[in-house]
Coordinates of C-alpha atoms in Angstrom, one line a residue:
X1 CA -2.5 27.1 43.4
X2 CA -1.1 26.9 39.9
X3 CA -1.2 23.5 38.4
X4 CA 2.1 22.0 37.2
X5 CA 2.5 21.1 33.6
X6 CA 4.3 18.0 32.5
X7 CA 5.1 17.4 28.8
X8 CA 5.5 13.8 27.7
X9 CA 7.3 13.2 24.4
X10 CA 6.7 9.6 23.4
X11 CA 5.0 7.1 21.2
X12 CA 1.3 6.2 21.2
X13 CA 0.2 2.8 22.4
X14 CA -3.1 1.8 20.8
X15 CA -3.6 -0.7 23.6
X16 CA -3.5 2.1 26.1
X17 CA -1.1 0.4 28.5
X18 CA 2.2 2.2 27.8
X19 CA 3.5 5.3 26.0
X20 CA 1.6 8.6 25.8
X21 CA -1.5 7.0 27.2
X22 CA 0.2 5.6 30.4
X23 CA 2.0 8.9 30.8
X24 CA -1.1 11.1 30.7
X25 CA -3.0 8.8 33.0
X26 CA -0.2 9.0 35.6
X27 CA 0.3 12.7 35.3
X28 CA -3.4 13.4 35.7
X29 CA -3.9 11.0 38.6
X30 CA -1.0 12.6 40.5
X31 CA -2.5 16.1 40.1
X32 CA -0.5 17.5 37.2
X33 CA -1.6 18.8 33.8
X34 CA -0.4 16.4 31.0
X35 CA 0.8 17.7 27.7
X36 CA 1.8 15.4 24.8
X37 CA 4.0 15.3 21.7
X38 CA 3.6 12.1 19.8
X39 CA 6.7 10.7 18.1
X40 CA 5.3 7.5 16.6
X41 CA 2.1 5.6 16.3
X42 CA 2.1 1.9 17.2
X43 CA -0.4 -0.7 16.5
X44 CA -0.1 -2.8 19.6
X45 CA -2.0 -4.7 22.3
X46 CA -1.1 -6.9 25.3
X47 CA 0.6 -9.4 23.0
X48 CA 3.0 -7.1 21.2
X49 CA 3.6 -4.5 18.5
X50 CA 2.3 -5.3 15.0
X51 CA 3.1 -2.1 13.2
X52 CA 4.9 1.3 13.8
X53 CA 4.3 4.5 11.9
X54 CA 6.9 7.1 12.6
X55 CA 5.8 10.7 12.3
X56 CA 7.7 13.3 10.2
X57 CA 10.4 15.3 12.0
X58 CA 8.8 18.6 11.0
X59 CA 5.5 17.6 12.6
X60 CA 7.2 16.5 15.8
X61 CA 9.0 19.8 15.9
X62 CA 5.7 21.7 15.3
X63 CA 4.0 19.8 18.2
X64 CA 6.8 20.8 20.6
X65 CA 6.8 24.5 19.5
X66 CA 3.0 24.6 19.7
X67 CA 2.9 23.4 23.3
X68 CA 6.0 25.1 24.7
X69 CA 5.5 28.5 23.0
X70 CA 2.1 28.9 24.5
X71 CA 1.6 26.6 27.6
X72 CA 5.1 25.9 28.6
X73 CA 6.2 22.9 30.8
X74 CA 7.5 22.6 34.3
X75 CA 9.1 19.2 33.4
X76 CA 9.6 17.1 30.3
X77 CA 9.5 13.3 30.2
X78 CA 10.8 11.5 27.1
X79 CA 9.9 7.9 26.2
X80 CA 10.0 6.3 22.7
X81 CA 11.9 8.6 20.4
X82 CA 12.5 5.9 17.7
X83 CA 15.4 7.4 15.8
X84 CA 18.4 9.7 15.8
X85 CA 16.7 12.7 14.0
X86 CA 13.9 12.9 16.5
X87 CA 16.3 12.8 19.4
X88 CA 18.2 15.7 17.9
X89 CA 15.0 17.7 17.5
X90 CA 13.9 17.0 21.1
X91 CA 17.4 18.0 22.5
X92 CA 17.4 21.2 20.4
X93 CA 13.9 22.2 21.7
X94 CA 14.8 21.5 25.3
X95 CA 17.7 23.9 25.0
X96 CA 15.7 26.5 23.0
X97 CA 12.9 26.7 25.7
X98 CA 15.2 26.4 28.7
X99 CA 13.5 23.4 30.3
X100 CA 15.4 22.5 33.4
X101 CA 13.7 19.3 34.6
X102 CA 14.1 16.6 32.1
X103 CA 13.4 12.9 32.8
X104 CA 14.7 10.6 30.1
X105 CA 13.3 7.1 29.9
X106 CA 15.6 5.5 27.3
X107 CA 12.9 3.3 25.7
X108 CA 14.5 0.7 23.5
X109 CA 12.1 -2.3 23.5
X110 CA 8.5 -3.0 24.2
X111 CA 7.4 -5.3 27.0
X112 CA 7.4 -8.1 24.4
X113 CA 10.8 -7.4 23.0
X114 CA 9.9 -5.4 20.0
X115 CA 12.6 -2.8 19.1
X116 CA 11.5 0.8 19.6
X117 CA 14.8 2.6 19.0
X118 CA 17.3 2.4 16.1
X119 CA 21.0 1.6 16.8
X120 CA 22.2 5.0 15.7
X121 CA 19.4 6.5 17.9
X122 CA 21.2 5.0 21.0
X123 CA 24.4 6.9 20.1
X124 CA 22.5 10.2 19.7
X125 CA 20.5 9.6 22.9
X126 CA 23.8 9.3 24.8
X127 CA 25.5 12.3 23.1
X128 CA 22.6 14.8 22.8
X129 CA 19.9 14.0 25.3
X130 CA 21.7 12.5 28.3
X131 CA 23.7 15.7 29.1
X132 CA 20.4 17.6 29.4
X133 CA 18.7 15.0 31.7
X134 CA 17.9 15.6 35.4
X135 CA 17.7 11.9 35.6
X136 CA 17.9 8.9 33.2
X137 CA 15.8 5.8 34.1
X138 CA 17.0 2.7 32.2
X139 CA 15.8 -0.8 33.2
X140 CA 18.4 -3.6 33.5
X141 CA 18.4 -4.5 29.7
X142 CA 18.7 -0.9 28.7
X143 CA 21.5 -0.2 31.2
X144 CA 23.3 -3.3 29.9
X145 CA 23.0 -2.1 26.3
X146 CA 24.1 1.4 27.2
X147 CA 27.2 0.2 29.1
X148 CA 28.1 -3.1 27.4
X149 CA 28.0 -4.7 30.9
X150 CA 26.3 -7.8 32.1
X151 CA 24.1 -6.8 35.1
X152 CA 23.3 -9.7 37.4
X153 CA 23.6 -8.1 40.9
X154 CA 23.6 -4.8 42.8
X155 CA 27.4 -4.3 42.3
X156 CA 26.9 -4.6 38.5
X157 CA 24.1 -2.0 38.8
X158 CA 26.5 0.4 40.6
X159 CA 29.2 0.0 38.0
X160 CA 26.7 0.5 35.2
X161 CA 25.2 3.6 36.9
X162 CA 28.6 5.2 37.2
X163 CA 29.3 4.6 33.5
X164 CA 25.9 6.1 32.5
X165 CA 26.5 9.0 34.8
X166 CA 29.7 9.8 32.9
X167 CA 27.5 10.4 29.8
X168 CA 26.3 13.6 31.4
X169 CA 23.0 13.3 33.3
X170 CA 22.6 14.7 36.8
X171 CA 21.5 11.4 38.1
X172 CA 20.9 7.8 37.0
X173 CA 18.2 5.4 38.3
X174 CA 18.6 1.8 37.2
X175 CA 15.4 -0.1 37.7
X176 CA 16.1 -3.6 39.1
X177 CA 12.7 -5.2 38.6
X178 CA 14.1 -8.1 36.7
X179 CA 17.0 -8.8 39.2
X180 CA 16.6 -12.0 41.2
X181 CA 15.5 -11.8 44.8
X182 CA 12.6 -11.2 47.0
X183 CA 12.9 -7.4 46.7
X184 CA 12.5 -5.2 43.6
X185 CA 15.5 -2.8 44.1
X186 CA 15.9 0.4 42.1
X187 CA 19.4 2.1 42.4
X188 CA 19.9 5.8 42.2
X189 CA 23.4 7.3 41.6
X190 CA 23.7 11.1 41.8
X191 CA 27.5 11.4 41.4
X192 CA 28.0 11.5 45.2
X193 CA 26.5 8.2 46.4
X194 CA 24.0 5.4 45.9
X195 CA 20.5 5.2 47.2
X196 CA 18.3 2.1 47.1
X197 CA 14.6 2.1 46.7
X198 CA 13.1 -1.3 47.7
X199 CA 9.7 -2.9 47.5
X200 CA 8.5 -6.5 47.9
X201 CA 8.7 -8.2 44.5
X202 CA 5.2 -8.8 43.0
X203 CA 4.7 -11.9 40.8
X204 CA 2.5 -10.5 38.0
X205 CA 2.4 -10.7 34.2
X206 CA 0.3 -7.5 34.1
X207 CA 3.2 -5.0 34.0
X208 CA 2.8 -3.4 30.6
X209 CA 3.7 0.3 30.9
X210 CA 5.8 0.1 34.1
X211 CA 8.7 2.1 32.8
X212 CA 6.6 4.8 31.3
X213 CA 4.4 5.1 34.4
X214 CA 7.4 5.3 36.8
X215 CA 9.2 8.0 34.8
X216 CA 6.1 10.0 34.4
X217 CA 5.4 9.8 38.1
X218 CA 9.0 11.0 38.8
X219 CA 8.5 13.9 36.3
X220 CA 5.3 14.9 38.0
X221 CA 6.6 14.9 41.5
X222 CA 9.7 16.8 40.4
X223 CA 7.5 19.4 38.7
X224 CA 5.7 19.8 42.0
X225 CA 8.9 20.7 43.7
X226 CA 9.8 17.4 45.4
X227 CA 13.5 16.5 45.9
X228 CA 14.8 13.8 43.6
X229 CA 14.9 11.2 46.4
X230 CA 11.4 12.0 47.5
X231 CA 10.1 12.0 44.0
X232 CA 11.5 8.6 43.4
X233 CA 10.2 7.3 46.8
X234 CA 6.7 8.5 46.1
X235 CA 6.8 7.1 42.5
X236 CA 8.0 3.8 43.8
X237 CA 5.0 3.6 46.1
X238 CA 2.7 4.5 43.2
X239 CA 4.2 2.0 40.8
X240 CA 4.2 -0.8 43.3
X241 CA 0.5 -0.6 44.0
X242 CA -0.2 -0.2 40.3
X243 CA 1.7 -3.5 39.6
X244 CA 0.1 -5.3 42.5
X245 CA -3.4 -4.6 41.2
X246 CA -2.5 -4.7 37.5
X247 CA -5.4 -5.2 35.1
X248 CA -6.0 -8.7 33.8
X249 CA -7.2 -7.6 30.3
X250 CA -6.1 -8.9 26.9
X251 CA -4.4 -12.2 26.1
X252 CA -0.8 -11.2 26.9
X253 CA 0.9 -8.9 29.4
X254 CA -1.9 -6.7 30.8
X255 CA -1.4 -3.1 31.8
X256 CA -0.8 -1.6 35.2
X257 CA -3.6 -0.1 37.3
X258 CA -2.5 3.4 37.9
X259 CA -5.9 4.2 39.5
X260 CA -5.3 1.8 42.4
X261 CA -3.1 4.3 44.3
X262 CA -5.5 7.2 43.8
X263 CA -8.7 5.2 44.6
X264 CA -7.3 4.4 48.0
X265 CA -6.7 8.1 48.7
X266 CA -10.0 9.4 47.5
X267 CA -11.9 6.8 49.5
X268 CA -10.4 7.6 52.9
X269 CA -13.0 10.2 53.8
X270 CA -15.9 8.0 52.6
X271 CA -14.6 5.0 54.6
X272 CA -14.6 7.1 57.8
X273 CA -18.0 8.6 57.1
X274 CA -19.6 5.2 56.5
X275 CA -18.2 3.9 59.8
X276 CA -19.6 6.9 61.6
X277 CA -23.1 6.4 60.0
X278 CA -23.0 2.7 60.9
X279 CA -22.1 3.2 64.6
X280 CA -24.8 5.8 65.0
X281 CA -27.4 3.2 63.9
X282 CA -26.0 0.7 66.5
X283 CA -26.0 3.3 69.3
X284 CA -29.7 3.7 68.9
X285 CA -30.3 0.0 69.5
X286 CA -30.1 -2.1 72.7
X287 CA -27.1 -4.2 71.8
X288 CA -25.1 -4.0 75.0
X289 CA -25.6 -7.7 75.6
X290 CA -23.8 -8.4 72.3
X291 CA -20.5 -6.7 73.3
X292 CA -17.9 -9.3 74.4
X293 CA -15.8 -9.0 77.6
X294 CA -12.9 -7.9 75.5
X295 CA -15.1 -5.2 73.9
X296 CA -15.9 -5.0 70.2
X297 CA -14.8 -3.1 67.1
X298 CA -16.2 -2.3 63.6
X299 CA -13.8 -2.0 60.8
X300 CA -13.8 -1.0 57.1
X301 CA -11.1 -1.3 54.5
X302 CA -9.9 1.0 51.8
X303 CA -9.9 -0.4 48.2
X304 CA -6.8 -2.5 47.6
X305 CA -6.1 -2.7 51.3
X306 CA -2.6 -4.1 52.0
X307 CA -2.2 -3.9 55.8
X308 CA -3.7 -2.7 59.1
X309 CA -2.9 0.9 58.1
X310 CA -5.5 0.6 55.4
X311 CA -8.3 -0.5 57.8
X312 CA -10.3 2.1 59.7
X313 CA -11.9 1.2 63.0
X314 CA -12.6 2.8 66.5
X315 CA -9.7 3.7 68.8
X316 CA -10.3 2.2 72.2
X317 CA -12.8 -0.2 70.7
X318 CA -16.6 -0.2 71.1
X319 CA -17.6 -0.7 74.8
X320 CA -20.8 -1.6 76.5
X321 CA -22.7 1.1 78.3
X322 CA -25.8 -0.2 80.1
X323 CA -28.0 -1.6 77.4
X324 CA -26.2 0.1 74.5
X325 CA -22.7 1.0 73.4
X326 CA -20.2 3.9 73.5
X327 CA -17.2 4.8 71.4
X328 CA -14.2 6.9 72.7
X329 CA -13.4 8.6 69.5
X330 CA -14.1 8.8 65.8
X331 CA -12.8 6.0 63.6
X332 CA -9.1 6.2 62.5
X333 CA -6.9 4.1 60.2
X334 CA -4.5 1.6 61.7
X335 CA -5.8 1.4 65.3
X336 CA -7.0 -2.2 65.5
X337 CA -4.9 -5.1 64.4
X338 CA -7.6 -7.6 65.6
X339 CA -10.4 -6.5 63.3
X340 CA -7.8 -5.7 60.6
X341 CA -6.6 -9.2 60.5
X342 CA -10.1 -10.5 60.0
X343 CA -10.9 -8.1 57.2
X344 CA -7.5 -8.6 55.4
X345 CA -8.0 -12.4 55.5
X346 CA -11.5 -12.1 53.9
X347 CA -10.3 -9.5 51.3
X348 CA -7.7 -12.0 50.1
X349 CA -10.5 -14.4 49.4
X350 CA -13.1 -11.9 48.1
X351 CA -12.1 -8.2 47.7
X352 CA -15.8 -7.1 47.8
X353 CA -16.1 -8.0 51.5
X354 CA -14.4 -5.1 53.2
X355 CA -16.1 -4.8 56.6
X356 CA -16.3 -6.8 59.8
X357 CA -17.4 -6.6 63.5
X358 CA -16.9 -8.9 66.5
X359 CA -19.7 -9.7 68.9
X360 CA -20.4 -11.9 71.9
X361 CA -20.8 -15.7 71.2
X362 CA -23.6 -17.8 72.6
X363 CA -25.2 -21.0 71.4
X364 CA -28.6 -19.1 71.5
X365 CA -27.2 -16.5 69.1
X366 CA -25.9 -19.1 66.7
X367 CA -29.3 -20.9 66.7
X368 CA -31.1 -17.6 66.1
X369 CA -28.9 -16.7 63.1
X370 CA -29.4 -20.2 61.6
X371 CA -33.2 -20.0 61.9
X372 CA -33.0 -16.6 60.1
X373 CA -31.2 -18.3 57.1
X374 CA -27.8 -16.7 57.5
X375 CA -24.7 -18.6 56.3
X376 CA -22.4 -19.5 59.2
X377 CA -18.8 -20.7 59.4
X378 CA -17.0 -22.2 62.3
X379 CA -13.4 -23.0 63.3
X380 CA -11.9 -24.7 66.4
X381 CA -9.1 -22.8 68.0
X382 CA -7.9 -26.1 69.7
X383 CA -6.9 -27.4 66.3
X384 CA -4.7 -24.4 65.5
X385 CA -1.1 -25.4 64.8
X386 CA 1.2 -24.8 67.7
X387 CA 3.6 -22.6 65.8
X388 CA 0.7 -20.3 64.9
X389 CA -0.5 -20.1 68.4
X390 CA 2.9 -18.8 69.5
X391 CA 2.8 -16.1 66.8
X392 CA 0.9 -13.0 68.0
X393 CA -2.1 -12.1 65.8
X394 CA -2.0 -15.2 63.6
X395 CA -4.9 -17.1 65.1
X396 CA -7.7 -15.1 63.5
X397 CA -6.0 -15.2 60.1
X398 CA -5.7 -19.0 60.3
X399 CA -9.2 -19.6 61.5
X400 CA -11.0 -17.2 59.1
X401 CA -8.9 -18.5 56.1
X402 CA -9.7 -22.1 57.0
X403 CA -13.4 -21.4 57.0
X404 CA -13.3 -19.5 53.7
X405 CA -11.3 -22.3 52.0
X406 CA -13.8 -24.9 53.3
X407 CA -17.0 -23.1 52.4
X408 CA -15.7 -21.6 49.1
X409 CA -17.6 -18.4 49.9
X410 CA -17.7 -15.6 52.4
X411 CA -20.4 -16.5 55.1
X412 CA -22.4 -13.9 57.0
X413 CA -20.9 -15.0 60.3
X414 CA -17.9 -16.9 61.5
X415 CA -17.6 -18.1 65.1
X416 CA -15.4 -20.1 67.4
X417 CA -15.9 -21.4 70.9
X418 CA -12.7 -20.1 72.4
X419 CA -9.7 -21.8 74.0
X420 CA -7.6 -21.3 77.1
X421 CA -7.3 -17.6 77.6
X422 CA -9.3 -16.9 74.4
X423 CA -12.9 -15.6 74.6
X424 CA -15.4 -17.3 72.2
X425 CA -16.5 -14.9 69.5
X426 CA -18.7 -14.3 66.5
X427 CA -17.4 -12.3 63.6
X428 CA -19.9 -10.5 61.4
X429 CA -18.8 -10.0 57.8
X430 CA -20.1 -7.7 55.1
X431 CA -19.4 -5.6 52.0
X432 CA -19.7 -2.4 54.0
X433 CA -20.4 -1.3 57.6
X434 CA -24.1 -0.7 57.0
X435 CA -24.5 -4.3 55.8
X436 CA -22.6 -5.5 58.9
X437 CA -24.8 -3.5 61.2
X438 CA -27.9 -4.8 59.6
X439 CA -26.7 -8.4 60.3
X440 CA -26.0 -7.5 63.9
X441 CA -29.5 -6.1 64.3
X442 CA -30.8 -9.5 63.4
X443 CA -29.8 -10.6 66.9
X444 CA -31.7 -7.8 68.7

């Protein structure tokens, strides 16, 4: 299959968080081939921009000709264009080479408020480049400047998007990340109607490069043939995870973690394979007596796991068969909320601990583990708050979290002695399934 080529025309960020650097990371991670035309050099880091060196118009023009006359581009994404003359060159070359998919991110300021576009450049951007755009992606501040409107709520975003649409782009996406509320809402207007793209708001200072990354993701998905709505939806998922697991580097606003989304995807096969290897080890041992009445399960989380859908375990659980165990099927993602709740609770405390298994409780087992030097935590289900008992699936999260907070570390085992209608249980914790299995074998 032919790889899709995406050209980014933008400024260089010496800190690596935004601009050309963020664009190329995003394009590559999403499976495209990134091409670049540098419009300006910036001396910047997580604290701000200390210097800008704009490149000659002739050199920018030469870069575009060099790339498009030979390699071509399935989509172009523009970022920092700095001044009017550069915008005119870019618009001229888009027409000359007949590029149909154009994503315009109207970059006006850096994350720290440093100006990146001249005032006359804004006028030229609207007149020359917007009419060529498949989609324009301003944030709230940029949309406000482009329309002379104060944007404080969704209705203001709708009014602003209509006004920007009249400048000539095929669609407008106003990014509402700085709007108040529990949700981060981006609003798309395509001339026919509005579409909202929502994600839970993430409280993080490490958001440097958000706009560049989002626009580059949209450009890449459009180049790959996705519809506009689908390209935005997929890009929203990508950017949300990148923000949630942003990199805490530097002294100011750290960059996104574009790799978070991809690392989850490439680890899926490995997670399943490690679970298969671990269960085969257990099947060769006589551990039937360690399987609880409610059966057992062994789970393993993807990196940056966010919910049960990111935890793999065994459908139908692990059941006792004479002296050993049986499984009904190979491991899958999202099939056990019980083991998932345990793992997710531990991950929130220490992301390195990604695997867990539940086994039968007995006083003899606990004494044996203590004699072998394992660290053991305990919680009392009878002390669980009434409102949590009434909420399905919250008991384990409460109990495990309480132990972790008390011990200030992840123990090898956490047990409880049950309650009315609740079987007592031991939870085995580890960094991976093999480590969990080796701890279980200590009881054989």
